[in-house]
Amino acid sequence: MDGWLKDVAALTGAKAARRGERLQSLWSGYGEIVRVHLEAAEVGSVVVKRVTPPSQPEHPRGWSGARGHARKLRSYAVEASFYRSVAQDCDEVCRVPHTWAVDAVSSGWQFVLEDLDASGFDRRRLDRDGQLGEAELRRSLDWLARFHAVFLGRTPEGLWPVGTYWHLDTRPDELAAMRDATLKAAASRIDARLRDASFQTLVHGDAKLANLCFSEEGVAAVDFQYVGGGVGVKDVAYFLGSALDGAALEREADGWVNHYFTRLEQHLTTKGHDAVAVHEEWSALWPLAWADFERF
């Protein structure tokens, strides 16, 4: 066995570990996600995210350079902090993979996580052609509502102070290149309104279909590189944009946003929060959250 496979075997109590299929290459050549099969262990397999940053990273859309590289490295440190210190507070409604181990290694990071496929979350809807049904849309928004309720008021210690991968502080190059002069001029004011909201939670930060794993009755989320502080409607804007095409988005967005808020109020009430006040503030911020993502 390779050295890293021996480590995985030791961490999981397996007699041996065997590399299985590559599930995904990480963005811009920063590593890979692979399934590892275990012998004589508590579980038959785990998923290992091996982060090995390249010496000269290339962004597929041209946004390369030191700023982007530093942001990407920070994102993996944030994800490590999430799995070490935050993930255990998620429940079966906002399901995330069990963490076997998260280690900083000489070449980057190694995440040893639950194999969600083996746990029944083996259905994917990776794009708008994936025939996402209403039940799956509903469960996805339920996941977001529960996650935002669980972490309302949580200080994003060890995470991004402002979650999402598109927030303004991390994207000065893209802002400078904008052609929409009106939105460009308003970007800082929109960002300030979202930052200054009275009710802040943790946002997933990359809540797209590709990061959701469906089962018969539930959904689990992965990829927490951009988790941090924010208002929940930022996640909702990005999710609906990934799940619905232009015509469906225009036709159905309001109904799905209302569903999110219905579920959010229910979850907030069970947690003892002022659900009506949160709803009022975040619903007023919904158009700004959408504009903020459109700016990116």
PDB file of C-alpha atoms in Angstrom:
ATOM      1  CA  MET A   1       0.000   0.000   0.000  1.00  0.00           C
ATOM      2  CA  ASP A   2       1.038   3.601  -0.588  1.00  0.00           C
ATOM      3  CA  GLY A   3       1.828   5.551   2.544  1.00  0.00           C
ATOM      4  CA  TRP A   4      -1.414   7.538   2.470  1.00  0.00           C
ATOM      5  CA  LEU A   5      -3.440   4.341   2.098  1.00  0.00           C
ATOM      6  CA  LYS A   6      -1.713   2.905   5.147  1.00  0.00           C
ATOM      7  CA  ASP A   7      -2.730   6.048   7.031  1.00  0.00           C
ATOM      8  CA  VAL A   8      -6.344   5.612   5.936  1.00  0.00           C
ATOM      9  CA  ALA A   9      -6.307   1.976   7.062  1.00  0.00           C
ATOM     10  CA  ALA A  10      -4.923   2.942  10.461  1.00  0.00           C
ATOM     11  CA  LEU A  11      -7.439   5.759  10.930  1.00  0.00           C
ATOM     12  CA  THR A  12     -10.410   3.533  10.118  1.00  0.00           C
ATOM     13  CA  GLY A  13      -9.182   0.422  11.908  1.00  0.00           C
ATOM     14  CA  ALA A  14      -9.006  -1.515   8.644  1.00  0.00           C
ATOM     15  CA  LYS A  15      -6.674  -4.398   7.974  1.00  0.00           C
ATOM     16  CA  ALA A  16      -5.907  -2.924   4.564  1.00  0.00           C
ATOM     17  CA  ALA A  17      -7.021  -0.071   2.289  1.00  0.00           C
ATOM     18  CA  ARG A  18      -7.228  -0.225  -1.501  1.00  0.00           C
ATOM     19  CA  ARG A  19      -7.579   2.725  -3.832  1.00  0.00           C
ATOM     20  CA  GLY A  20     -10.804   2.652  -5.831  1.00  0.00           C
ATOM     21  CA  GLU A  21     -12.158   4.940  -8.510  1.00  0.00           C
ATOM     22  CA  ARG A  22     -11.396   8.620  -8.830  1.00  0.00           C
ATOM     23  CA  LEU A  23     -14.646  10.447  -8.132  1.00  0.00           C
ATOM     24  CA  GLN A  24     -13.520  13.934  -9.064  1.00  0.00           C
ATOM     25  CA  SER A  25     -10.493  16.033  -9.884  1.00  0.00           C
ATOM     26  CA  LEU A  26     -10.264  19.163  -7.764  1.00  0.00           C
ATOM     27  CA  TRP A  27     -10.558  22.594  -9.358  1.00  0.00           C
ATOM     28  CA  SER A  28      -7.491  23.787 -11.261  1.00  0.00           C
ATOM     29  CA  GLY A  29      -5.375  20.712 -10.526  1.00  0.00           C
ATOM     30  CA  TYR A  30      -5.385  20.997  -6.727  1.00  0.00           C
ATOM     31  CA  GLY A  31      -5.824  17.276  -6.145  1.00  0.00           C
ATOM     32  CA  GLU A  32      -8.483  14.596  -6.344  1.00  0.00           C
ATOM     33  CA  ILE A  33     -11.306  12.846  -4.549  1.00  0.00           C
ATOM     34  CA  VAL A  34     -11.123   9.044  -4.536  1.00  0.00           C
ATOM     35  CA  ARG A  35     -13.043   6.157  -3.052  1.00  0.00           C
ATOM     36  CA  VAL A  36     -10.976   3.842  -0.855  1.00  0.00           C
ATOM     37  CA  HIS A  37     -12.131   0.285  -0.161  1.00  0.00           C
ATOM     38  CA  LEU A  38     -11.414  -1.110   3.296  1.00  0.00           C
ATOM     39  CA  GLU A  39     -10.756  -4.664   4.454  1.00  0.00           C
ATOM     40  CA  ALA A  40     -12.050  -5.890   7.823  1.00  0.00           C
ATOM     41  CA  ALA A  41     -13.223  -2.435   8.941  1.00  0.00           C
ATOM     42  CA  GLU A  42     -16.376  -0.957  10.471  1.00  0.00           C
ATOM     43  CA  VAL A  43     -17.356   0.317   7.010  1.00  0.00           C
ATOM     44  CA  GLY A  44     -16.596  -1.022   3.558  1.00  0.00           C
ATOM     45  CA  SER A  45     -15.324   2.220   2.080  1.00  0.00           C
ATOM     46  CA  VAL A  46     -14.519   5.865   2.713  1.00  0.00           C
ATOM     47  CA  VAL A  47     -14.001   8.867   0.473  1.00  0.00           C
ATOM     48  CA  VAL A  48     -10.632  10.595   0.606  1.00  0.00           C
ATOM     49  CA  LYS A  49     -10.131  14.161  -0.571  1.00  0.00           C
ATOM     50  CA  ARG A  50      -6.415  14.579  -1.280  1.00  0.00           C
ATOM     51  CA  VAL A  51      -5.370  18.209  -1.695  1.00  0.00           C
ATOM     52  CA  THR A  52      -1.991  18.590  -3.411  1.00  0.00           C
ATOM     53  CA  PRO A  53      -1.719  22.177  -4.694  1.00  0.00           C
ATOM     54  CA  PRO A  54       0.211  22.667  -7.944  1.00  0.00           C
ATOM     55  CA  SER A  55       3.299  24.852  -7.993  1.00  0.00           C
ATOM     56  CA  GLN A  56       1.893  26.878 -10.900  1.00  0.00           C
ATOM     57  CA  PRO A  57      -1.915  26.787 -10.706  1.00  0.00           C
ATOM     58  CA  GLU A  58      -4.008  27.607 -13.755  1.00  0.00           C
ATOM     59  CA  HIS A  59      -7.570  28.887 -13.482  1.00  0.00           C
ATOM     60  CA  PRO A  60      -9.725  27.470 -16.320  1.00  0.00           C
ATOM     61  CA  ARG A  61     -11.314  30.898 -16.863  1.00  0.00           C
ATOM     62  CA  GLY A  62      -8.116  32.896 -16.694  1.00  0.00           C
ATOM     63  CA  TRP A  63      -8.332  34.246 -13.148  1.00  0.00           C
ATOM     64  CA  SER A  64      -4.902  33.010 -12.100  1.00  0.00           C
ATOM     65  CA  GLY A  65      -2.293  34.618  -9.916  1.00  0.00           C
ATOM     66  CA  ALA A  66      -1.212  34.856  -6.318  1.00  0.00           C
ATOM     67  CA  ARG A  67      -4.546  36.179  -5.034  1.00  0.00           C
ATOM     68  CA  GLY A  68      -6.534  33.262  -6.428  1.00  0.00           C
ATOM     69  CA  HIS A  69      -3.955  30.719  -5.255  1.00  0.00           C
ATOM     70  CA  ALA A  70      -3.979  32.127  -1.725  1.00  0.00           C
ATOM     71  CA  ARG A  71      -7.794  32.123  -1.696  1.00  0.00           C
ATOM     72  CA  LYS A  72      -7.853  28.478  -2.778  1.00  0.00           C
ATOM     73  CA  LEU A  73      -5.322  27.421  -0.120  1.00  0.00           C
ATOM     74  CA  ARG A  74      -7.326  29.268   2.526  1.00  0.00           C
ATOM     75  CA  SER A  75     -10.480  27.502   1.363  1.00  0.00           C
ATOM     76  CA  TYR A  76      -9.062  24.082   2.228  1.00  0.00           C
ATOM     77  CA  ALA A  77      -7.972  25.298   5.667  1.00  0.00           C
ATOM     78  CA  VAL A  78     -11.533  26.574   6.178  1.00  0.00           C
ATOM     79  CA  GLU A  79     -12.970  23.236   5.102  1.00  0.00           C
ATOM     80  CA  ALA A  80     -10.675  21.465   7.558  1.00  0.00           C
ATOM     81  CA  SER A  81     -11.892  23.749  10.341  1.00  0.00           C
ATOM     82  CA  PHE A  82     -15.511  23.050   9.405  1.00  0.00           C
ATOM     83  CA  TYR A  83     -15.113  19.279   9.549  1.00  0.00           C
ATOM     84  CA  ARG A  84     -13.112  19.445  12.776  1.00  0.00           C
ATOM     85  CA  SER A  85     -15.226  21.923  14.735  1.00  0.00           C
ATOM     86  CA  VAL A  86     -18.619  22.511  13.131  1.00  0.00           C
ATOM     87  CA  ALA A  87     -19.828  19.431  11.249  1.00  0.00           C
ATOM     88  CA  GLN A  88     -20.690  17.526  14.412  1.00  0.00           C
ATOM     89  CA  ASP A  89     -23.425  20.088  15.147  1.00  0.00           C
ATOM     90  CA  CYS A  90     -25.277  19.208  11.940  1.00  0.00           C
ATOM     91  CA  ASP A  91     -28.161  16.750  12.261  1.00  0.00           C
ATOM     92  CA  GLU A  92     -30.062  14.346  10.036  1.00  0.00           C
ATOM     93  CA  VAL A  93     -31.986  17.185   8.376  1.00  0.00           C
ATOM     94  CA  CYS A  94     -28.854  19.107   7.373  1.00  0.00           C
ATOM     95  CA  ARG A  95     -26.795  15.957   6.844  1.00  0.00           C
ATOM     96  CA  VAL A  96     -23.047  16.115   6.139  1.00  0.00           C
ATOM     97  CA  PRO A  97     -20.523  13.275   5.861  1.00  0.00           C
ATOM     98  CA  HIS A  98     -19.095  11.796   9.032  1.00  0.00           C
ATOM     99  CA  THR A  99     -15.480  12.868   9.516  1.00  0.00           C
ATOM    100  CA  TRP A 100     -12.961  10.095  10.089  1.00  0.00           C
ATOM    101  CA  ALA A 101      -9.948  12.393   9.995  1.00  0.00           C
ATOM    102  CA  VAL A 102      -8.692  15.702   8.633  1.00  0.00           C
ATOM    103  CA  ASP A 103      -4.941  16.122   8.503  1.00  0.00           C
ATOM    104  CA  ALA A 104      -2.505  18.691   7.218  1.00  0.00           C
ATOM    105  CA  VAL A 105       0.166  16.780   5.297  1.00  0.00           C
ATOM    106  CA  SER A 106       3.407  17.935   3.731  1.00  0.00           C
ATOM    107  CA  SER A 107       1.809  18.427   0.334  1.00  0.00           C
ATOM    108  CA  GLY A 108      -1.511  19.928   1.450  1.00  0.00           C
ATOM    109  CA  TRP A 109      -4.530  18.332   3.155  1.00  0.00           C
ATOM    110  CA  GLN A 110      -6.101  14.922   3.471  1.00  0.00           C
ATOM    111  CA  PHE A 111      -9.790  14.526   4.357  1.00  0.00           C
ATOM    112  CA  VAL A 112     -11.043  11.038   5.220  1.00  0.00           C
ATOM    113  CA  LEU A 113     -14.832  11.183   5.083  1.00  0.00           C
ATOM    114  CA  GLU A 114     -17.887   8.958   5.092  1.00  0.00           C
ATOM    115  CA  ASP A 115     -18.744   7.395   1.748  1.00  0.00           C
ATOM    116  CA  LEU A 116     -22.200   8.912   1.305  1.00  0.00           C
ATOM    117  CA  ASP A 117     -22.991   6.594  -1.602  1.00  0.00           C
ATOM    118  CA  ALA A 118     -22.592   3.618   0.712  1.00  0.00           C
ATOM    119  CA  SER A 119     -24.885   5.337   3.216  1.00  0.00           C
ATOM    120  CA  GLY A 120     -27.673   5.616   0.665  1.00  0.00           C
ATOM    121  CA  PHE A 121     -27.008   9.132  -0.657  1.00  0.00           C
ATOM    122  CA  ASP A 122     -26.052   7.848  -4.085  1.00  0.00           C
ATOM    123  CA  ARG A 123     -28.207   9.997  -6.354  1.00  0.00           C
ATOM    124  CA  ARG A 124     -26.760  13.049  -8.110  1.00  0.00           C
ATOM    125  CA  ARG A 125     -28.276  15.885 -10.096  1.00  0.00           C
ATOM    126  CA  LEU A 126     -25.228  17.643 -11.504  1.00  0.00           C
ATOM    127  CA  ASP A 127     -26.831  20.087 -13.920  1.00  0.00           C
ATOM    128  CA  ARG A 128     -30.088  21.564 -15.160  1.00  0.00           C
ATOM    129  CA  ASP A 129     -30.604  18.555 -17.444  1.00  0.00           C
ATOM    130  CA  GLY A 130     -30.659  16.171 -14.509  1.00  0.00           C
ATOM    131  CA  GLN A 131     -34.472  16.278 -14.251  1.00  0.00           C
ATOM    132  CA  LEU A 132     -34.475  17.544 -10.692  1.00  0.00           C
ATOM    133  CA  GLY A 133     -37.914  16.821  -9.288  1.00  0.00           C
ATOM    134  CA  GLU A 134     -39.989  18.974  -6.993  1.00  0.00           C
ATOM    135  CA  ALA A 135     -39.356  16.623  -4.084  1.00  0.00           C
ATOM    136  CA  GLU A 136     -35.597  17.018  -4.451  1.00  0.00           C
ATOM    137  CA  LEU A 137     -35.868  20.790  -4.793  1.00  0.00           C
ATOM    138  CA  ARG A 138     -37.955  20.868  -1.652  1.00  0.00           C
ATOM    139  CA  ARG A 139     -35.518  18.681   0.298  1.00  0.00           C
ATOM    140  CA  SER A 140     -32.572  20.783  -0.836  1.00  0.00           C
ATOM    141  CA  LEU A 141     -34.198  23.964   0.433  1.00  0.00           C
ATOM    142  CA  ASP A 142     -35.145  22.135   3.641  1.00  0.00           C
ATOM    143  CA  TRP A 143     -31.450  21.299   4.080  1.00  0.00           C
ATOM    144  CA  LEU A 144     -30.503  24.960   3.684  1.00  0.00           C
ATOM    145  CA  ALA A 145     -33.261  26.162   6.021  1.00  0.00           C
ATOM    146  CA  ARG A 146     -32.190  23.711   8.726  1.00  0.00           C
ATOM    147  CA  PHE A 147     -28.491  24.516   8.338  1.00  0.00           C
ATOM    148  CA  HIS A 148     -29.172  28.242   8.609  1.00  0.00           C
ATOM    149  CA  ALA A 149     -31.406  27.749  11.643  1.00  0.00           C
ATOM    150  CA  VAL A 150     -28.908  25.510  13.438  1.00  0.00           C
ATOM    151  CA  PHE A 151     -26.120  28.048  13.058  1.00  0.00           C
ATOM    152  CA  LEU A 152     -28.009  31.329  13.463  1.00  0.00           C
ATOM    153  CA  GLY A 153     -25.796  33.635  15.511  1.00  0.00           C
ATOM    154  CA  ARG A 154     -22.775  31.320  15.292  1.00  0.00           C
ATOM    155  CA  THR A 155     -19.454  33.162  15.097  1.00  0.00           C
ATOM    156  CA  PRO A 156     -17.569  31.865  12.035  1.00  0.00           C
ATOM    157  CA  GLU A 157     -14.431  31.055  14.009  1.00  0.00           C
ATOM    158  CA  GLY A 158     -11.863  29.351  11.787  1.00  0.00           C
ATOM    159  CA  LEU A 159     -14.154  29.842   8.781  1.00  0.00           C
ATOM    160  CA  TRP A 160     -14.515  32.665   6.266  1.00  0.00           C
ATOM    161  CA  PRO A 161     -15.693  35.802   8.111  1.00  0.00           C
ATOM    162  CA  VAL A 162     -17.925  36.316   5.067  1.00  0.00           C
ATOM    163  CA  GLY A 163     -18.970  33.069   3.427  1.00  0.00           C
ATOM    164  CA  THR A 164     -19.497  32.286  -0.300  1.00  0.00           C
ATOM    165  CA  TYR A 165     -16.788  32.140  -2.926  1.00  0.00           C
ATOM    166  CA  TRP A 166     -18.003  35.268  -4.730  1.00  0.00           C
ATOM    167  CA  HIS A 167     -18.122  37.834  -1.932  1.00  0.00           C
ATOM    168  CA  LEU A 168     -16.699  41.201  -2.839  1.00  0.00           C
ATOM    169  CA  ASP A 169     -13.496  41.235  -0.779  1.00  0.00           C
ATOM    170  CA  THR A 170     -12.176  38.144  -2.554  1.00  0.00           C
ATOM    171  CA  ARG A 171     -13.023  39.310  -6.102  1.00  0.00           C
ATOM    172  CA  PRO A 172     -11.447  42.705  -6.826  1.00  0.00           C
ATOM    173  CA  ASP A 173     -10.098  41.560 -10.199  1.00  0.00           C
ATOM    174  CA  GLU A 174     -13.490  40.377 -11.388  1.00  0.00           C
ATOM    175  CA  LEU A 175     -15.139  43.576 -10.097  1.00  0.00           C
ATOM    176  CA  ALA A 176     -12.681  45.712 -12.034  1.00  0.00           C
ATOM    177  CA  ALA A 177     -13.483  43.772 -15.219  1.00  0.00           C
ATOM    178  CA  MET A 178     -17.270  44.205 -14.946  1.00  0.00           C
ATOM    179  CA  ARG A 179     -19.070  45.772 -17.894  1.00  0.00           C
ATOM    180  CA  ASP A 180     -22.379  46.421 -16.128  1.00  0.00           C
ATOM    181  CA  ALA A 181     -21.651  49.915 -14.844  1.00  0.00           C
ATOM    182  CA  THR A 182     -24.830  50.217 -12.757  1.00  0.00           C
ATOM    183  CA  LEU A 183     -24.325  46.979 -10.845  1.00  0.00           C
ATOM    184  CA  LYS A 184     -20.603  47.663 -10.557  1.00  0.00           C
ATOM    185  CA  ALA A 185     -21.271  51.015  -8.931  1.00  0.00           C
ATOM    186  CA  ALA A 186     -23.781  49.482  -6.513  1.00  0.00           C
ATOM    187  CA  ALA A 187     -21.667  46.446  -5.583  1.00  0.00           C
ATOM    188  CA  SER A 188     -20.115  47.901  -2.439  1.00  0.00           C
ATOM    189  CA  ARG A 189     -23.448  49.150  -1.114  1.00  0.00           C
ATOM    190  CA  ILE A 190     -25.096  45.789  -1.755  1.00  0.00           C
ATOM    191  CA  ASP A 191     -22.236  44.011  -0.013  1.00  0.00           C
ATOM    192  CA  ALA A 192     -22.482  46.355   2.976  1.00  0.00           C
ATOM    193  CA  ARG A 193     -26.220  45.766   3.365  1.00  0.00           C
ATOM    194  CA  LEU A 194     -25.704  42.016   3.414  1.00  0.00           C
ATOM    195  CA  ARG A 195     -22.794  42.233   5.849  1.00  0.00           C
ATOM    196  CA  ASP A 196     -24.649  44.593   8.198  1.00  0.00           C
ATOM    197  CA  ALA A 197     -27.761  42.447   8.572  1.00  0.00           C
ATOM    198  CA  SER A 198     -28.773  41.961  12.193  1.00  0.00           C
ATOM    199  CA  PHE A 199     -29.281  38.211  11.793  1.00  0.00           C
ATOM    200  CA  GLN A 200     -26.243  36.306  10.568  1.00  0.00           C
ATOM    201  CA  THR A 201     -25.728  32.575  10.297  1.00  0.00           C
ATOM    202  CA  LEU A 202     -23.291  30.220   8.626  1.00  0.00           C
ATOM    203  CA  VAL A 203     -23.826  29.813   4.905  1.00  0.00           C
ATOM    204  CA  HIS A 204     -22.630  26.795   2.948  1.00  0.00           C
ATOM    205  CA  GLY A 205     -21.103  29.146   0.401  1.00  0.00           C
ATOM    206  CA  ASP A 206     -21.198  26.799  -2.609  1.00  0.00           C
ATOM    207  CA  ALA A 207     -24.678  25.301  -2.385  1.00  0.00           C
ATOM    208  CA  LYS A 208     -25.046  24.046  -5.945  1.00  0.00           C
ATOM    209  CA  LEU A 209     -26.532  20.803  -7.209  1.00  0.00           C
ATOM    210  CA  ALA A 210     -23.117  19.229  -7.732  1.00  0.00           C
ATOM    211  CA  ASN A 211     -22.499  19.475  -3.981  1.00  0.00           C
ATOM    212  CA  LEU A 212     -25.737  17.743  -2.972  1.00  0.00           C
ATOM    213  CA  CYS A 213     -26.152  13.974  -2.619  1.00  0.00           C
ATOM    214  CA  PHE A 214     -29.703  12.603  -2.629  1.00  0.00           C
ATOM    215  CA  SER A 215     -31.175   9.485  -1.068  1.00  0.00           C
ATOM    216  CA  GLU A 216     -34.708   8.126  -1.313  1.00  0.00           C
ATOM    217  CA  GLU A 217     -35.941  10.581   1.307  1.00  0.00           C
ATOM    218  CA  GLY A 218     -33.137  12.970   2.194  1.00  0.00           C
ATOM    219  CA  VAL A 219     -30.149  14.975   1.061  1.00  0.00           C
ATOM    220  CA  ALA A 220     -26.592  15.463   2.295  1.00  0.00           C
ATOM    221  CA  ALA A 221     -24.182  18.236   1.366  1.00  0.00           C
ATOM    222  CA  VAL A 222     -20.438  18.201   0.711  1.00  0.00           C
ATOM    223  CA  ASP A 223     -17.688  20.702  -0.202  1.00  0.00           C
ATOM    224  CA  PHE A 224     -17.415  23.232   2.614  1.00  0.00           C
ATOM    225  CA  GLN A 225     -14.489  25.261   1.301  1.00  0.00           C
ATOM    226  CA  TYR A 226     -16.453  28.518   1.358  1.00  0.00           C
ATOM    227  CA  VAL A 227     -18.534  28.139   4.497  1.00  0.00           C
ATOM    228  CA  GLY A 228     -18.669  31.266   6.648  1.00  0.00           C
ATOM    229  CA  GLY A 229     -20.787  34.084   7.981  1.00  0.00           C
ATOM    230  CA  GLY A 230     -23.710  35.540   6.070  1.00  0.00           C
ATOM    231  CA  VAL A 231     -27.442  35.725   5.513  1.00  0.00           C
ATOM    232  CA  GLY A 232     -29.176  32.544   4.428  1.00  0.00           C
ATOM    233  CA  VAL A 233     -30.678  33.986   1.248  1.00  0.00           C
ATOM    234  CA  LYS A 234     -27.200  34.124  -0.307  1.00  0.00           C
ATOM    235  CA  ASP A 235     -27.194  30.301  -0.364  1.00  0.00           C
ATOM    236  CA  VAL A 236     -30.763  30.262  -1.660  1.00  0.00           C
ATOM    237  CA  ALA A 237     -29.931  32.553  -4.581  1.00  0.00           C
ATOM    238  CA  TYR A 238     -27.022  30.401  -5.679  1.00  0.00           C
ATOM    239  CA  PHE A 239     -28.886  27.133  -5.221  1.00  0.00           C
ATOM    240  CA  LEU A 240     -31.929  28.200  -7.255  1.00  0.00           C
ATOM    241  CA  GLY A 241     -29.633  29.519  -9.981  1.00  0.00           C
ATOM    242  CA  SER A 242     -27.973  26.102 -10.186  1.00  0.00           C
ATOM    243  CA  ALA A 243     -31.229  24.139 -10.077  1.00  0.00           C
ATOM    244  CA  LEU A 244     -33.506  26.054 -12.460  1.00  0.00           C
ATOM    245  CA  ASP A 245     -32.992  27.350 -15.972  1.00  0.00           C
ATOM    246  CA  GLY A 246     -33.828  30.938 -16.923  1.00  0.00           C
ATOM    247  CA  ALA A 247     -37.514  30.456 -17.733  1.00  0.00           C
ATOM    248  CA  ALA A 248     -38.193  28.214 -14.737  1.00  0.00           C
ATOM    249  CA  LEU A 249     -36.255  30.559 -12.475  1.00  0.00           C
ATOM    250  CA  GLU A 250     -38.378  33.525 -13.504  1.00  0.00           C
ATOM    251  CA  ARG A 251     -41.571  31.515 -13.188  1.00  0.00           C
ATOM    252  CA  GLU A 252     -40.907  29.542  -9.992  1.00  0.00           C
ATOM    253  CA  ALA A 253     -38.333  31.391  -7.884  1.00  0.00           C
ATOM    254  CA  ASP A 254     -40.822  33.235  -5.667  1.00  0.00           C
ATOM    255  CA  GLY A 255     -42.632  30.014  -4.796  1.00  0.00           C
ATOM    256  CA  TRP A 256     -39.431  28.235  -3.847  1.00  0.00           C
ATOM    257  CA  VAL A 257     -38.193  31.193  -1.810  1.00  0.00           C
ATOM    258  CA  ASN A 258     -41.497  31.130   0.071  1.00  0.00           C
ATOM    259  CA  HIS A 259     -41.010  27.409   0.727  1.00  0.00           C
ATOM    260  CA  TYR A 260     -37.537  28.102   2.117  1.00  0.00           C
ATOM    261  CA  PHE A 261     -38.888  30.758   4.471  1.00  0.00           C
ATOM    262  CA  THR A 262     -41.734  28.523   5.648  1.00  0.00           C
ATOM    263  CA  ARG A 263     -39.269  25.809   6.578  1.00  0.00           C
ATOM    264  CA  LEU A 264     -36.801  28.330   8.032  1.00  0.00           C
ATOM    265  CA  GLU A 265     -39.464  29.738  10.360  1.00  0.00           C
ATOM    266  CA  GLN A 266     -40.367  26.242  11.532  1.00  0.00           C
ATOM    267  CA  HIS A 267     -36.744  25.359  12.293  1.00  0.00           C
ATOM    268  CA  LEU A 268     -36.016  28.716  13.935  1.00  0.00           C
ATOM    269  CA  THR A 269     -39.070  28.390  16.171  1.00  0.00           C
ATOM    270  CA  THR A 270     -37.919  24.985  17.412  1.00  0.00           C
ATOM    271  CA  LYS A 271     -34.564  26.594  18.244  1.00  0.00           C
ATOM    272  CA  GLY A 272     -36.201  29.422  20.207  1.00  0.00           C
ATOM    273  CA  HIS A 273     -35.314  32.216  17.781  1.00  0.00           C
ATOM    274  CA  ASP A 274     -37.491  35.132  16.689  1.00  0.00           C
ATOM    275  CA  ALA A 275     -38.497  33.506  13.411  1.00  0.00           C
ATOM    276  CA  VAL A 276     -40.690  36.381  12.230  1.00  0.00           C
ATOM    277  CA  ALA A 277     -37.931  38.961  12.644  1.00  0.00           C
ATOM    278  CA  VAL A 278     -35.407  36.818  10.748  1.00  0.00           C
ATOM    279  CA  HIS A 279     -37.928  36.218   7.968  1.00  0.00           C
ATOM    280  CA  GLU A 280     -38.696  39.920   7.640  1.00  0.00           C
ATOM    281  CA  GLU A 281     -35.044  40.939   7.428  1.00  0.00           C
ATOM    282  CA  TRP A 282     -33.882  38.181   5.081  1.00  0.00           C
ATOM    283  CA  SER A 283     -36.865  38.462   2.742  1.00  0.00           C
ATOM    284  CA  ALA A 284     -36.054  42.158   2.330  1.00  0.00           C
ATOM    285  CA  LEU A 285     -32.446  41.194   1.540  1.00  0.00           C
ATOM    286  CA  TRP A 286     -33.394  38.522  -0.996  1.00  0.00           C
ATOM    287  CA  PRO A 287     -33.224  40.843  -4.055  1.00  0.00           C
ATOM    288  CA  LEU A 288     -29.822  42.105  -2.871  1.00  0.00           C
ATOM    289  CA  ALA A 289     -28.501  38.575  -2.398  1.00  0.00           C
ATOM    290  CA  TRP A 290     -29.562  37.803  -5.963  1.00  0.00           C
ATOM    291  CA  ALA A 291     -27.933  40.988  -7.264  1.00  0.00           C
ATOM    292  CA  ASP A 292     -24.754  40.177  -5.348  1.00  0.00           C
ATOM    293  CA  PHE A 293     -24.439  36.831  -7.101  1.00  0.00           C
ATOM    294  CA  GLU A 294     -25.327  38.382 -10.454  1.00  0.00           C
ATOM    295  CA  ARG A 295     -22.481  40.849  -9.896  1.00  0.00           C
ATOM    296  CA  PHE A 296     -20.042  37.952  -9.685  1.00  0.00           C
TER     297      PHE A 296
END
